[in-house]
Short mmCIF file of C-alpha atoms and ligand atoms in Angstrom, two decimals:
data_model
loop_
_atom_site.label_atom_id
_atom_site.label_comp_id
_atom_site.label_asym_id
_atom_site.label_seq_id
_atom_site.Cartn_x
_atom_site.Cartn_y
_atom_site.Cartn_z
CA MET A 5 -42.43 -61.10 -114.57
CA SER A 6 -44.30 -64.39 -114.50
CA SER A 7 -42.64 -67.32 -112.79
CA SER A 8 -43.15 -69.41 -115.91
CA GLU A 9 -40.94 -67.06 -117.95
CA ARG A 10 -37.50 -68.55 -118.67
CA VAL A 11 -34.44 -67.01 -117.02
CA LYS A 12 -32.23 -65.66 -119.82
CA LYS A 13 -29.13 -67.60 -120.87
CA GLY A 14 -25.87 -67.03 -119.00
CA PHE A 15 -27.43 -66.76 -115.52
CA SER A 16 -24.50 -68.59 -113.92
CA LYS A 17 -22.06 -66.00 -115.35
CA LEU A 18 -23.79 -63.08 -113.61
CA LEU A 19 -22.49 -61.57 -110.38
CA LYS A 20 -24.38 -62.62 -107.24
CA GLU A 21 -25.99 -59.18 -106.90
CA GLU A 22 -27.11 -59.34 -110.56
CA LYS A 23 -28.59 -62.81 -110.07
CA LEU A 24 -30.50 -61.60 -107.04
CA LYS A 25 -31.90 -58.59 -108.91
CA LEU A 26 -32.90 -60.72 -111.86
CA ILE A 27 -34.68 -63.28 -109.67
CA ALA A 28 -36.35 -60.54 -107.60
CA ASN A 29 -38.18 -59.50 -110.78
CA TYR A 30 -40.12 -62.73 -110.61
CA PHE A 31 -41.81 -61.45 -107.42
CA GLU A 32 -44.54 -58.87 -107.04
CA ASN A 33 -42.37 -56.49 -105.05
CA PRO A 34 -38.75 -56.89 -106.26
CA GLY A 35 -37.33 -54.18 -103.97
CA GLU A 36 -38.75 -55.82 -100.87
CA VAL A 37 -37.55 -59.26 -101.97
CA ILE A 38 -34.03 -57.97 -102.55
CA ARG A 39 -34.01 -56.41 -99.07
CA LEU A 40 -35.35 -59.60 -97.48
CA LEU A 41 -32.97 -61.98 -99.21
CA LYS A 42 -30.02 -59.68 -98.54
CA SER A 43 -30.94 -59.52 -94.86
CA TYR A 44 -29.96 -63.21 -94.72
CA TRP A 45 -26.48 -62.56 -96.12
CA HIS A 46 -23.71 -63.01 -93.55
CA SER A 47 -22.40 -59.68 -92.28
CA ASP A 48 -18.83 -60.96 -92.67
CA THR A 49 -18.13 -61.01 -96.42
CA GLY A 50 -15.42 -63.65 -96.00
CA GLN A 51 -17.86 -66.00 -94.30
CA GLN A 52 -20.51 -65.27 -96.92
CA LYS A 53 -18.05 -66.08 -99.72
CA LEU A 54 -17.36 -69.42 -98.02
CA PHE A 55 -21.07 -70.28 -98.07
CA ASP A 56 -21.54 -69.04 -101.63
CA GLU A 57 -18.78 -71.32 -102.78
CA PHE A 58 -20.29 -74.46 -101.25
CA SER A 59 -22.82 -74.41 -104.05
CA GLU A 60 -23.66 -72.56 -107.28
CA ASN A 61 -25.93 -69.70 -108.31
CA THR A 62 -26.37 -68.72 -104.66
CA ILE A 63 -28.35 -65.57 -103.97
CA THR A 64 -28.84 -65.85 -100.19
CA ASN A 65 -28.72 -68.30 -97.25
CA PHE A 66 -31.59 -70.43 -95.98
CA PHE A 67 -31.62 -70.55 -92.19
CA THR A 68 -32.48 -73.73 -90.26
CA PRO A 69 -32.61 -73.97 -86.46
CA TYR A 70 -29.57 -75.42 -84.70
CA GLY A 71 -30.73 -77.05 -81.44
CA ILE A 72 -29.18 -79.07 -78.67
CA SER A 73 -30.17 -82.35 -77.09
CA PRO A 74 -28.25 -82.32 -73.82
CA ASN A 75 -27.08 -85.32 -71.80
CA VAL A 76 -27.31 -88.23 -74.17
CA MET A 77 -25.63 -91.22 -72.55
CA ILE A 78 -24.06 -93.60 -75.06
CA ASN A 79 -21.86 -96.48 -73.90
CA GLY A 80 -21.49 -94.74 -70.55
CA LYS A 81 -20.30 -91.45 -72.09
CA ASN A 82 -22.28 -88.23 -71.91
CA TYR A 83 -22.79 -86.27 -75.14
CA ILE A 84 -24.28 -82.86 -75.82
CA VAL A 85 -25.74 -83.42 -79.27
CA PRO A 86 -26.25 -80.66 -81.85
CA MET A 87 -29.30 -81.15 -84.08
CA VAL A 88 -30.13 -79.11 -87.16
CA ILE A 89 -33.79 -79.51 -88.07
CA GLU A 90 -36.72 -77.32 -89.00
CA GLU A 91 -39.45 -79.61 -87.65
CA SER A 92 -40.84 -78.75 -84.24
CA SER A 93 -40.82 -81.50 -81.58
CA VAL A 94 -37.85 -83.44 -82.91
CA VAL A 95 -35.25 -81.99 -80.54
CA ALA A 96 -37.74 -82.11 -77.65
CA ALA A 97 -38.59 -85.75 -78.46
CA ALA A 98 -34.93 -86.76 -78.68
CA SER A 99 -34.17 -84.98 -75.40
CA ALA A 100 -37.12 -86.61 -73.62
CA ALA A 101 -35.99 -90.08 -74.77
CA ALA A 102 -32.40 -89.32 -73.78
CA LYS A 103 -33.58 -88.37 -70.27
CA PHE A 104 -35.81 -91.45 -70.01
CA TRP A 105 -33.09 -93.89 -71.09
CA GLY A 106 -30.38 -91.98 -69.23
CA GLU A 107 -32.19 -93.12 -66.08
CA ARG A 108 -32.22 -96.72 -67.35
CA GLY A 109 -28.60 -97.35 -68.28
CA GLY A 110 -28.38 -95.08 -71.31
CA PHE A 111 -27.98 -96.10 -74.95
CA HIS A 112 -25.68 -98.89 -76.02
CA ALA A 113 -23.98 -98.82 -79.40
CA GLN A 114 -21.73 -100.98 -81.49
CA VAL A 115 -20.21 -100.30 -84.89
CA ILE A 116 -20.53 -103.49 -86.91
CA ASP A 117 -18.23 -102.58 -89.80
CA VAL A 118 -17.03 -99.53 -91.76
CA ARG A 119 -16.67 -100.95 -95.29
CA LYS A 120 -17.72 -98.72 -98.18
CA VAL A 121 -18.22 -99.72 -101.78
CA GLY A 122 -17.32 -98.31 -105.18
CA GLN A 123 -18.05 -99.62 -108.66
CA VAL A 124 -16.36 -99.61 -112.05
CA HIS A 125 -19.00 -100.47 -114.63
CA PHE A 126 -17.34 -101.58 -117.84
CA GLY A 127 -17.94 -103.35 -121.10
CA TRP A 128 -15.67 -106.09 -122.50
CA LYS A 129 -16.28 -108.53 -125.32
CA GLY A 130 -14.69 -111.62 -123.72
CA THR A 131 -16.14 -114.27 -121.43
CA MET A 132 -16.09 -114.39 -117.64
CA PRO A 133 -13.58 -117.30 -117.55
CA GLN A 134 -11.25 -115.32 -119.84
CA LEU A 135 -11.61 -112.26 -117.63
CA GLU A 136 -11.07 -114.29 -114.47
CA SER A 137 -7.82 -115.67 -115.84
CA LEU A 138 -6.57 -112.11 -116.42
CA PHE A 139 -7.92 -110.81 -113.12
CA PRO A 140 -4.80 -111.39 -110.93
CA ASP A 141 -2.76 -109.24 -113.38
CA ILE A 142 -5.55 -106.65 -113.64
CA LYS A 143 -5.72 -106.38 -109.85
CA THR A 144 -1.96 -105.87 -109.56
CA ARG A 145 -2.13 -103.17 -112.22
CA LEU A 146 -5.05 -101.40 -110.52
CA LEU A 147 -3.33 -101.42 -107.13
CA ASN A 148 0.01 -100.24 -108.57
CA ASP A 149 -1.59 -97.43 -110.57
CA THR A 150 -3.43 -96.12 -107.50
CA ASP A 151 -0.50 -96.55 -105.14
CA SER A 152 0.15 -92.81 -104.78
CA ILE A 153 -3.57 -92.00 -104.45
CA THR A 154 -4.06 -94.49 -101.63
CA ALA A 155 -0.71 -93.90 -99.83
CA ASN A 156 -2.05 -91.44 -97.25
CA MET A 157 -5.19 -93.43 -96.56
CA ARG A 158 -3.10 -96.59 -96.11
CA LYS A 159 -0.88 -94.74 -93.63
CA ARG A 160 -4.04 -93.96 -91.63
CA GLY A 161 -5.01 -97.63 -91.62
CA GLY A 162 -7.47 -97.58 -94.52
CA GLY A 163 -7.42 -97.93 -98.30
CA ILE A 164 -8.65 -100.57 -100.73
CA LEU A 165 -9.83 -103.71 -98.92
CA ASP A 166 -10.98 -105.90 -101.79
CA ILE A 167 -11.69 -105.91 -105.53
CA GLN A 168 -14.28 -108.34 -106.87
CA LEU A 169 -15.21 -109.08 -110.43
CA LEU A 170 -18.93 -109.39 -111.18
CA ASP A 171 -20.43 -110.85 -114.33
CA TYR A 172 -23.69 -109.23 -115.47
CA THR A 173 -23.44 -110.34 -119.10
CA ALA A 174 -26.60 -112.43 -118.77
CA GLN A 175 -28.59 -109.25 -118.06
CA ILE A 176 -26.68 -106.74 -120.22
CA PRO A 177 -24.41 -107.99 -123.03
CA ASP A 178 -20.67 -107.54 -122.33
CA TYR A 179 -21.32 -105.77 -119.02
CA TYR A 180 -18.94 -106.52 -116.16
CA GLN A 181 -18.31 -104.73 -112.91
CA LEU A 182 -15.45 -104.22 -110.51
CA ARG A 183 -16.91 -104.00 -107.01
CA VAL A 184 -14.34 -102.38 -104.78
CA GLU A 185 -14.45 -102.22 -100.99
CA PHE A 186 -12.76 -99.43 -99.07
CA ASN A 187 -11.97 -98.32 -95.57
CA THR A 188 -11.88 -94.53 -95.61
CA CYS A 189 -11.06 -94.09 -91.89
CA ASP A 190 -12.51 -90.85 -90.52
CA SER A 191 -13.41 -89.34 -93.86
CA MET A 192 -16.72 -89.97 -95.59
CA GLY A 193 -14.43 -90.84 -98.47
CA ALA A 194 -16.54 -89.96 -101.50
CA ASN A 195 -13.73 -88.02 -103.19
CA PHE A 196 -11.12 -90.61 -102.32
CA ILE A 197 -13.25 -93.49 -103.59
CA ASN A 198 -14.24 -91.71 -106.80
CA THR A 199 -10.63 -90.69 -107.56
CA VAL A 200 -9.47 -94.29 -107.11
CA LEU A 201 -12.32 -95.60 -109.26
CA GLU A 202 -11.67 -93.16 -112.09
CA GLN A 203 -8.03 -94.24 -112.13
CA PHE A 204 -9.21 -97.87 -112.18
CA GLY A 205 -11.25 -97.04 -115.29
CA HIS A 206 -8.16 -95.62 -117.06
CA SER A 207 -5.92 -98.45 -115.87
CA LEU A 208 -8.37 -101.06 -117.07
CA HIS A 209 -8.38 -99.45 -120.49
CA ASP A 210 -4.57 -99.31 -120.61
CA PHE A 211 -4.19 -102.87 -119.32
CA PHE A 212 -6.18 -104.31 -122.22
CA ALA A 213 -4.73 -101.93 -124.82
CA GLU A 214 -1.22 -103.11 -123.88
CA ARG A 215 -2.06 -106.84 -124.02
CA LEU A 216 -0.87 -107.45 -127.56
CA ASP A 217 -1.21 -111.21 -126.99
CA LEU A 218 -5.02 -110.86 -126.92
CA PRO A 219 -7.19 -110.86 -130.05
CA GLU A 220 -7.93 -107.35 -131.33
CA GLU A 221 -11.56 -107.25 -130.10
CA LEU A 222 -10.47 -108.09 -126.55
CA ARG A 223 -7.94 -105.26 -126.38
CA THR A 224 -10.56 -102.60 -125.79
CA THR A 225 -12.81 -101.95 -122.80
CA GLU A 226 -15.60 -99.47 -122.47
CA THR A 227 -15.61 -97.72 -119.11
CA ILE A 228 -19.31 -97.00 -118.77
CA MET A 229 -19.04 -95.20 -115.44
CA THR A 230 -17.15 -95.25 -112.16
CA ILE A 231 -18.80 -94.13 -108.92
CA LEU A 232 -19.06 -94.98 -105.25
CA SER A 233 -22.17 -96.80 -104.13
CA ASN A 234 -24.40 -95.22 -101.51
CA ASN A 235 -25.49 -98.70 -100.59
CA THR A 236 -23.32 -99.21 -97.51
CA PRO A 237 -24.80 -102.20 -95.66
CA ASP A 238 -21.37 -103.09 -94.32
CA CYS A 239 -20.79 -99.62 -92.94
CA ARG A 240 -23.29 -100.23 -90.21
CA VAL A 241 -24.04 -99.45 -86.59
CA LYS A 242 -26.33 -101.02 -84.01
CA VAL A 243 -27.80 -99.06 -81.07
CA TRP A 244 -30.15 -100.31 -78.40
CA VAL A 245 -31.78 -99.60 -75.07
CA GLU A 246 -33.02 -102.18 -72.62
CA CYS A 247 -34.61 -102.44 -69.21
CA PRO A 248 -36.87 -104.74 -67.17
CA THR A 249 -40.43 -104.25 -68.42
CA ASP A 250 -41.61 -103.00 -65.01
CA GLN A 251 -39.34 -99.98 -65.52
CA LEU A 252 -41.85 -98.92 -68.18
CA ASP A 253 -44.49 -98.45 -65.46
CA GLY A 254 -46.10 -95.03 -65.64
CA ILE A 255 -45.66 -94.41 -69.39
CA ASP A 256 -49.32 -95.26 -69.91
CA GLU A 257 -51.60 -94.46 -67.00
CA HIS A 258 -53.89 -97.36 -67.88
CA LEU A 259 -51.23 -100.05 -68.38
CA SER A 260 -48.53 -101.66 -66.24
CA GLY A 261 -44.95 -101.58 -67.53
CA PRO A 262 -45.10 -105.18 -68.85
CA GLU A 263 -48.46 -104.51 -70.53
CA TYR A 264 -47.14 -101.31 -72.07
CA ALA A 265 -44.01 -103.13 -73.34
CA LEU A 266 -46.33 -105.44 -75.31
CA LYS A 267 -48.27 -102.53 -76.76
CA PHE A 268 -45.05 -100.75 -77.79
CA LYS A 269 -43.76 -103.96 -79.37
CA LYS A 270 -47.00 -104.33 -81.30
CA ALA A 271 -46.61 -100.81 -82.70
CA VAL A 272 -43.08 -101.60 -83.89
CA ASP A 273 -44.12 -105.02 -85.23
CA ILE A 274 -46.76 -103.29 -87.36
CA ALA A 275 -43.95 -101.34 -89.03
CA HIS A 276 -42.39 -104.70 -89.93
CA ILE A 277 -45.42 -106.00 -91.78
CA ASP A 278 -47.06 -102.86 -93.19
CA ILE A 279 -45.15 -100.74 -95.69
CA ASP A 280 -47.25 -97.59 -95.13
CA ARG A 281 -46.49 -97.64 -91.44
CA ALA A 282 -42.85 -98.68 -92.03
CA THR A 283 -42.22 -95.59 -94.15
CA THR A 284 -43.52 -93.23 -91.47
CA HIS A 285 -41.83 -95.16 -88.69
CA ASN A 286 -38.46 -94.96 -90.46
CA LYS A 287 -39.06 -91.31 -91.29
CA GLY A 288 -39.28 -90.70 -87.55
CA ILE A 289 -35.93 -92.46 -87.13
CA TYR A 290 -34.36 -90.21 -89.77
CA ASN A 291 -35.73 -87.13 -88.01
CA GLY A 292 -33.09 -87.80 -85.37
CA ILE A 293 -30.34 -89.18 -87.60
CA ASP A 294 -30.52 -86.47 -90.25
CA ALA A 295 -30.47 -83.68 -87.67
CA VAL A 296 -27.06 -84.85 -86.42
CA VAL A 297 -25.80 -85.70 -89.89
CA ILE A 298 -26.62 -82.18 -91.08
CA ALA A 299 -25.24 -80.50 -87.94
CA THR A 300 -21.91 -82.24 -88.51
CA GLY A 301 -21.71 -81.34 -92.21
CA ASN A 302 -22.40 -84.83 -93.52
CA ASP A 303 -24.48 -85.98 -96.47
CA PHE A 304 -27.97 -86.87 -95.22
CA ARG A 305 -29.17 -87.94 -98.67
CA ALA A 306 -26.47 -90.62 -98.77
CA VAL A 307 -27.32 -91.75 -95.24
CA GLU A 308 -31.06 -91.93 -95.98
CA ALA A 309 -30.63 -93.68 -99.34
CA ALA A 310 -28.51 -96.38 -97.68
CA GLY A 311 -31.01 -96.71 -94.84
CA HIS A 312 -34.05 -97.19 -97.05
CA THR A 313 -32.21 -99.78 -99.14
CA TYR A 314 -31.21 -101.57 -95.94
CA ALA A 315 -34.82 -101.44 -94.78
CA SER A 316 -35.70 -103.46 -97.92
CA ARG A 317 -33.02 -106.11 -97.48
CA ASN A 318 -35.55 -108.89 -96.75
CA GLY A 319 -37.37 -108.35 -100.02
CA ARG A 320 -39.88 -105.80 -98.73
CA TYR A 321 -39.54 -102.43 -97.04
CA GLU A 322 -39.78 -102.70 -93.24
CA SER A 323 -38.95 -101.05 -89.94
CA LEU A 324 -35.30 -100.41 -89.19
CA SER A 325 -35.93 -100.84 -85.47
CA THR A 326 -37.09 -103.92 -83.61
CA VAL A 327 -38.43 -104.76 -80.16
CA THR A 328 -37.85 -107.98 -78.27
CA ILE A 329 -39.19 -108.90 -74.85
CA THR A 330 -37.28 -111.81 -73.36
CA ASP A 331 -37.38 -112.95 -69.74
CA GLY A 332 -39.00 -109.69 -68.71
CA ILE A 333 -36.39 -107.54 -70.47
CA PHE A 334 -37.61 -105.00 -73.01
CA ARG A 335 -35.02 -104.32 -75.71
CA PHE A 336 -35.47 -101.73 -78.44
CA GLU A 337 -32.84 -101.84 -81.15
CA LEU A 338 -31.95 -100.01 -84.34
CA GLU A 339 -29.49 -101.21 -86.94
CA VAL A 340 -28.63 -98.82 -89.76
CA PRO A 341 -25.97 -98.30 -92.38
CA MET A 342 -24.30 -94.93 -92.09
CA ALA A 343 -21.43 -93.52 -94.14
CA LEU A 344 -20.13 -90.52 -92.21
CA GLY A 345 -16.98 -88.49 -91.98
CA THR A 346 -15.43 -86.36 -89.26
CA VAL A 347 -12.54 -85.03 -91.34
CA GLY A 348 -12.47 -83.48 -94.79
CA GLY A 349 -15.30 -82.16 -96.93
CA LEU A 350 -17.89 -79.89 -95.37
CA THR A 351 -17.05 -81.22 -91.88
CA SER A 352 -13.88 -79.12 -92.04
CA LEU A 353 -15.20 -76.23 -94.12
CA HIS A 354 -18.53 -75.34 -92.54
CA PRO A 355 -17.78 -73.31 -89.40
CA LEU A 356 -20.79 -74.71 -87.55
CA ALA A 357 -20.08 -78.30 -88.59
CA LYS A 358 -16.64 -77.88 -87.06
CA LYS A 359 -18.21 -76.54 -83.85
CA SER A 360 -20.70 -79.43 -83.77
CA LEU A 361 -17.87 -81.92 -83.91
CA GLU A 362 -16.01 -80.01 -81.20
CA LEU A 363 -19.13 -80.10 -79.00
CA LEU A 364 -19.26 -83.87 -79.50
CA GLY A 365 -15.63 -84.12 -78.38
CA ASN A 366 -14.23 -84.45 -81.93
CA PRO A 367 -15.42 -88.02 -82.42
CA THR A 368 -14.01 -90.50 -84.90
CA ALA A 369 -16.32 -91.38 -87.80
CA PRO A 370 -17.38 -94.68 -86.14
CA GLU A 371 -18.16 -92.80 -82.91
CA LEU A 372 -20.24 -90.29 -84.86
CA MET A 373 -22.12 -93.23 -86.39
CA THR A 374 -23.08 -94.31 -82.87
CA ILE A 375 -24.22 -90.80 -81.92
CA SER A 376 -26.34 -90.23 -85.04
CA ALA A 377 -27.94 -93.66 -84.84
CA THR A 378 -28.69 -93.08 -81.15
CA MET A 379 -30.61 -89.94 -81.97
CA GLY A 380 -32.54 -91.98 -84.54
CA LEU A 381 -33.50 -94.53 -81.91
CA ALA A 382 -34.27 -91.76 -79.39
CA ASN A 383 -36.67 -90.06 -81.81
CA ASN A 384 -38.21 -93.39 -82.78
CA PHE A 385 -38.79 -94.23 -79.11
CA SER A 386 -40.46 -90.88 -78.37
CA ALA A 387 -42.62 -91.02 -81.50
CA VAL A 388 -43.88 -94.55 -80.82
CA ARG A 389 -44.38 -93.71 -77.13
CA SER A 390 -46.52 -90.69 -78.02
CA LEU A 391 -48.43 -92.57 -80.70
CA THR A 392 -49.26 -95.44 -78.34
CA THR A 393 -50.29 -93.18 -75.46
CA LYS A 394 -51.69 -89.68 -75.79
CA GLY A 395 -51.15 -89.36 -79.56
CA ILE A 396 -48.74 -87.20 -81.44
CA GLN A 397 -50.80 -84.06 -81.89
CA ALA A 398 -50.98 -82.87 -78.29
CA GLY A 399 -47.24 -82.36 -77.94
CA HIS A 400 -46.69 -81.55 -81.58
CA MET A 401 -49.24 -78.78 -81.79
CA LYS A 402 -47.94 -77.16 -78.59
CA MET A 403 -44.54 -76.96 -80.25
CA HIS A 404 -46.23 -75.87 -83.43
CA LEU A 405 -48.05 -73.08 -81.59
CA ASN A 406 -44.97 -70.91 -81.90
CA ASN A 407 -44.85 -71.39 -85.66
CA ILE A 408 -48.53 -70.50 -85.98
CA LEU A 409 -48.06 -67.42 -83.80
CA ASN A 410 -45.12 -66.32 -85.95
CA GLN A 411 -47.13 -66.91 -89.10
CA LEU A 412 -49.89 -64.71 -87.68
CA GLN A 413 -47.30 -62.10 -86.69
CA ALA A 414 -48.15 -62.20 -83.00
CA SER A 415 -46.31 -59.78 -80.73
CA GLU A 416 -44.26 -61.08 -77.79
CA ASP A 417 -47.08 -60.19 -75.42
CA GLU A 418 -49.68 -61.95 -77.60
CA LYS A 419 -47.43 -65.04 -77.73
CA ARG A 420 -47.19 -65.08 -73.94
CA GLN A 421 -50.96 -64.85 -73.61
CA ALA A 422 -51.49 -67.53 -76.26
CA ARG A 423 -49.06 -69.98 -74.62
CA ASP A 424 -50.88 -69.48 -71.36
CA PHE A 425 -54.32 -69.87 -72.94
CA PHE A 426 -53.43 -73.03 -74.92
CA LYS A 427 -51.69 -74.76 -71.99
CA ASP A 428 -54.69 -77.08 -71.56
CA LYS A 429 -56.39 -76.70 -74.95
CA THR A 430 -56.05 -78.22 -78.39
CA VAL A 431 -53.97 -76.08 -80.72
CA SER A 432 -55.14 -75.57 -84.27
CA PHE A 433 -54.46 -72.80 -86.76
CA ALA A 434 -58.10 -71.70 -86.61
CA ALA A 435 -58.17 -71.73 -82.80
CA VAL A 436 -55.01 -69.61 -82.56
CA GLU A 437 -56.29 -67.20 -85.20
CA HIS A 438 -59.57 -66.88 -83.30
CA PHE A 439 -57.74 -66.33 -80.01
CA LEU A 440 -55.60 -63.56 -81.51
CA ASP A 441 -58.68 -61.92 -83.07
CA THR A 442 -60.35 -61.95 -79.66
CA ILE A 443 -57.48 -60.40 -77.71
CA ARG A 444 -56.75 -57.90 -80.47
CA LYS A 445 -60.36 -56.57 -80.30
C1 MEV B 510 -43.08 -87.05 -87.70
O1 MEV B 510 -42.07 -86.26 -88.25
C2 MEV B 510 -42.56 -88.44 -87.39
C3 MEV B 510 -43.59 -89.43 -86.90
O2 MEV B 510 -44.67 -89.52 -87.82
C4 MEV B 510 -42.89 -90.75 -86.78
C5 MEV B 510 -43.81 -91.93 -86.48
O3 MEV B 510 -44.98 -91.88 -86.82
O4 MEV B 510 -43.26 -92.90 -85.93
C6 MEV B 510 -44.17 -89.01 -85.59
#
């Protein structure tokens, strides 16, 4: 069957086994594909069912390595950090930076705020002054109608923090917005926020419908949509490392510590003025952040979306990290928004996410923000250090050697010989292929 042929209607209604068989027909050797995909099913059917139910139309599982960056010192506390990532070098880079900074006071972190935002986008035919005069009553109604939804969160110290009214009628006729701020404590809070917002939409409708004192055309509202915002600039964490510049001696064999500090700063400054570099620079930061976010069952798309928006807050996209050198002190800092949870959602359902959190000492959500951001800064430090010294490829390709060997189906003995051979040589796909050809002859 050609891959351009449409899958017949009702695919989602099929049993998992039937879906797998049907999809296997799109491959050259369906029997082999079925065997391969099934070999990734969990041997415990209960566990497999759990995974199947996270998503839809599942036919197998997609494995990703789960690695460890040991001994990461943050605010004087040692963490063993789980990292889920498929890219070689990331865990090694994070671990190398953790070791380097562990010997120089460790990482420092501070949660700036934990406010999250939700929006009710609605249409109303009246003016902003009219709406403002009704707003105290609207607010009371919204809070009363969501009292039972927010009760538990309020008991935990969170809930609705503020409701603002925004007027966008100059851009879109009759369009207003309720911008709602929340504290969702240790949960990421997406479900909580969206449930509250949907109730707000209904309550807004009822509020106006019941105001018989208003002219007919003002008694209706159009709830266009209600949804949390992934822009979370006020749910933000700052992490930094610092040391006297002479403690950077030895990073570059040709430069003193103070000279190297200037070169490192230049590399980070470039990511502040050049968007092409900024994108790659920030990608390196998210190598570390995402790996922890995924390992703990959090939503890395939300975290990245917020980060890239934050990186554009000055009107152009720039580096999320900064370097300052003041009075001989080198300081490397990262400030990022990060909406995370340590209770609820996948953090409680995914067996490995639960174990990750346990390994981290069951942190609160703000503490997890500090850990994830730290791994972002750690990866950023290692990347920029490599780039400004020996280059990225030397280390990267060594790590990549394994992947190439696996791709070329090398035996364990061949891998051992290859690792030995490439210890002091440049790794490339062609070179490894040639090496294997030679020893296989
Ligand atoms: C690769 O995944 C990440 C880097 O490109 C980041 C950077 O260039 O800073 C090495």
